[in-house]
């Protein structure tokens, strides 16, 4: 995982759990099933306790206190998501180091495994009483250590608990006494009874537990003894191939046999995980897989349990196509990942790279804004940057006894000097060498700072992973640079770089962050950088600035930080100078920009958001087969008291019936009257969001002044009372159009009755009036031809519509328009729309429904309505049969009463 390491007490690996959630949770159909169906309306009996008198609560609100989910909903009124059940998390390692003691009474000693703190924090949260889920964590034991150890080393040493205090700041560089590398016995035998002992130790009667994955080399014939040899080999493929390439480094050249052996180990290791998950899985559980070590598991699980709910989170970057294509097993890796229902990345560019790789390397896998079509399944792609445990951090950094004293000790110790702080893993991707080079340049270029600035750099001793990633050589390069700086700029009374090649206790680390005048993060590539988030959080009083590498996934999330290019040493040296000279006002202003990001960056929010997104997607997957028939009474109930309303209508198939000739699909007089009346009400924002072009919409709907129009699937927007069309595709490269036109013209000639509709951006080929078989066969052929000829060159999407195929830039869709319209209301209390009605009929409209589900709006007030047959799958919450029902609905909204509306059709 790409998150930084730092000392975390074993509490992060807490086995604690709690089963009190059962009393407040909706009853479940299956004992351990996670439930997220939208089976609202007709199933109030699925709730054990409902207070009808309470105001409806937003899903987000409910998630902040999951125990409330069941208390403040209106089960009769709207389809809702139930968020509870069991989660199985799979991460490469468990949060412990395991030491096998050979002692009969106590064969195992558990130590704390440093690193990946954000992920372990998220597991701790899921296992705590604050979460409404039951949680099971599956992970490898890591290399199992033995009691027999290096001379003089105790088990406790090996458990890596004891750290040197930072008060040794004046010690020579580097400081001794860091963690001691584990000693691995080349061959370790462990009996089944002892393995069971560990499993019991990790289990927990209250429903939350850890399950170890054993990776022995051999097991004796009677199954009793497992022998563990060459344990580090399980890391080789992940670290040497994937980690390197995903961080834009070509793996070292090895002979083919080594490479294949590593791949085979990776596959076996993933299979062992998949088996372990299946041993514990019950239908309905949600399986959350973490990181690059486990990329094959989703497809392995999917092959065995077709309807398993699986999410995958990649904590490290995903590289661009040109790098990824170098991976020999590139297709296996992509297909492995695509077994998931949802894949989440730290940053938007990583998600884009992944989609583009699927598009280019897997024929027939089409990517869209929301995900990848994989063998008939839609794999949702999300951007969910992981956070830190802000609550615990703030508490530890500001309320722990003695912490203020530690802060002043550090400040006093370096009185009159500015403190720059950095804390990184030792592997080369963290850019510590670049940081030191820049610091050298800074002292060289700005001599006035010599003797007045100190860089305190903590670079943990290489862990096993770091060693695999070239950490040992890098540690030497770092030591050389430190020597060079201190040699050139140091004096008897001043050492410019204090380098600690070790972990330090967390209180001292937090005190150091608080005392610092500048944070300096120069990673040349990383998924997420915890140090930067921790630095900002601990600077809530001093507002010291942060220089953050633009190559860190965190940079896209921390806009208030000063982004730097760690390769541009001159500019970086200047940035250090400028940052140290910032006035208090500038620092405060910068910090104000960072504060909101930090507030939404907690690991708890990350977990909740991830689950919420997955549940939204699964909700469609599970219950999307049918949608309940619309109950107008419910619409009017929420419509009447509302004052900030948003209406969004698709056009063809929604407001007008589908007809053979596109130019004959015209709005009826009744429809126009209703729209006019609704748009005239100042409380209403009314929009038509269509695939049609500007001319068509202006001609037939443009006379209604108060109506907003969006043309060509979100490419253009015209606000009410305005004549100006905003072009949202301005920056798009339209170089694909001539090629697509050429291909579409060719097909039009061959398919009698088919027509080509040329719009400003989108190109639509219609075959409604053609022979149906010939039409659909050629639609597929045209889709393939277009994909083949432009894939990799242009980012466009080929969409299957109603007897048509449409081509438009991938970055544009109707969901973005809906998001924008919701945002136009403004954020914050009392600003967001309090009633949303969104109606559509085809696949392009699903983007609107999805956007609404993913918005933070309370679902009670959001009416996504799909027009179509009762078997239609949709992300909408409700359904009506035909456009005439939509017009009826508008009539009722205009009249504001429900009496004449027919009772819901089944
Ligand atoms: O987003 P929409 O408003 O639903 O527009 C989608 C496309 O609708 C039109 O084509 C469809 O409707 C025609 C008229 O009923 C029908 O003949 C055709 O078969 C349908 O595909 C329109 O021509 C396209 O430009 C829109 O993109």
Short mmCIF file of C-alpha atoms and ligand atoms in Angstrom, two decimals, residues 649-654 656-666 688-693 696-697 710 712-713 757 759 762 764-769 799 801-806 814 840-842 844-845 848, ligand 1:
data_model
loop_
_atom_site.label_atom_id
_atom_site.label_comp_id
_atom_site.label_asym_id
_atom_site.label_seq_id
_atom_site.Cartn_x
_atom_site.Cartn_y
_atom_site.Cartn_z
CA UNK A 649 -36.51 15.58 -17.95
CA UNK A 650 -35.02 13.58 -20.74
CA UNK A 651 -36.87 14.18 -24.00
CA UNK A 652 -37.26 11.24 -26.44
CA UNK A 653 -39.07 8.31 -24.92
CA UNK A 654 -39.77 10.34 -21.78
CA UNK A 656 -42.66 12.11 -26.25
CA UNK A 657 -43.25 8.57 -27.39
CA UNK A 658 -40.58 6.97 -29.58
CA UNK A 659 -41.60 7.23 -33.23
CA UNK A 660 -40.03 6.08 -36.46
CA UNK A 661 -38.95 9.46 -37.70
CA UNK A 662 -36.88 11.48 -35.21
CA UNK A 663 -38.15 14.74 -36.66
CA UNK A 664 -41.73 13.69 -35.95
CA UNK A 665 -41.20 13.30 -32.19
CA UNK A 666 -42.75 16.63 -31.19
CA UNK A 688 -34.67 19.28 -20.38
CA UNK A 689 -31.50 17.19 -20.62
CA UNK A 690 -31.53 15.47 -23.96
CA UNK A 691 -29.44 13.81 -26.66
CA UNK A 692 -31.07 16.13 -29.17
CA UNK A 693 -29.15 19.03 -30.64
CA UNK A 696 -34.20 20.89 -32.22
CA UNK A 697 -34.55 21.84 -28.56
CA UNK A 710 -29.05 20.76 -22.26
CA UNK A 712 -26.29 16.37 -26.99
CA UNK A 713 -26.06 14.38 -23.76
CA UNK A 757 -27.95 12.18 -37.71
CA UNK A 759 -25.07 16.95 -34.57
CA UNK A 762 -22.41 13.66 -31.27
CA UNK A 764 -26.01 9.15 -34.26
CA UNK A 765 -26.71 6.27 -36.60
CA UNK A 766 -30.42 5.27 -36.59
CA UNK A 767 -31.75 1.93 -37.81
CA UNK A 768 -35.35 2.04 -36.55
CA UNK A 769 -36.71 1.91 -40.06
CA UNK A 799 -23.44 4.21 -26.76
CA UNK A 801 -29.50 3.74 -27.74
CA UNK A 802 -33.01 2.95 -28.86
CA UNK A 803 -32.50 1.56 -32.37
CA UNK A 804 -29.46 3.76 -32.69
CA UNK A 805 -25.84 4.02 -31.77
CA UNK A 806 -24.42 7.34 -30.70
CA UNK A 814 -25.99 13.69 -18.59
CA UNK A 840 -35.63 9.35 -18.23
CA UNK A 841 -35.97 6.22 -20.28
CA UNK A 842 -32.71 5.00 -21.76
CA UNK A 844 -27.83 7.67 -21.13
CA UNK A 845 -30.39 8.69 -18.49
CA UNK A 848 -28.50 11.11 -14.19
O1 LIG B 1 -31.72 11.92 -24.73
P1 LIG B 1 -32.98 11.83 -25.48
O2 LIG B 1 -33.79 13.08 -25.42
O3 LIG B 1 -33.78 10.61 -25.10
O4 LIG B 1 -32.55 11.66 -26.99
C1 LIG B 1 -31.93 10.44 -27.42
C2 LIG B 1 -31.97 10.35 -28.95
O5 LIG B 1 -33.33 10.45 -29.34
C3 LIG B 1 -33.64 10.50 -30.70
O6 LIG B 1 -33.62 9.21 -31.20
C4 LIG B 1 -34.57 8.35 -30.59
O7 LIG B 1 -35.88 8.90 -30.75
C5 LIG B 1 -36.37 8.93 -32.12
C6 LIG B 1 -37.74 9.58 -32.09
O8 LIG B 1 -38.64 8.88 -31.32
C7 LIG B 1 -36.38 7.53 -32.69
O9 LIG B 1 -36.81 7.55 -34.05
C8 LIG B 1 -35.00 6.90 -32.61
O10 LIG B 1 -35.05 5.55 -33.02
C9 LIG B 1 -34.52 6.96 -31.17
O11 LIG B 1 -33.20 6.46 -31.11
C10 LIG B 1 -32.76 11.47 -31.45
O12 LIG B 1 -32.92 11.31 -32.82
C11 LIG B 1 -31.29 11.39 -31.06
O13 LIG B 1 -30.60 12.48 -31.61
C12 LIG B 1 -31.19 11.49 -29.55
O14 LIG B 1 -29.83 11.44 -29.17
#
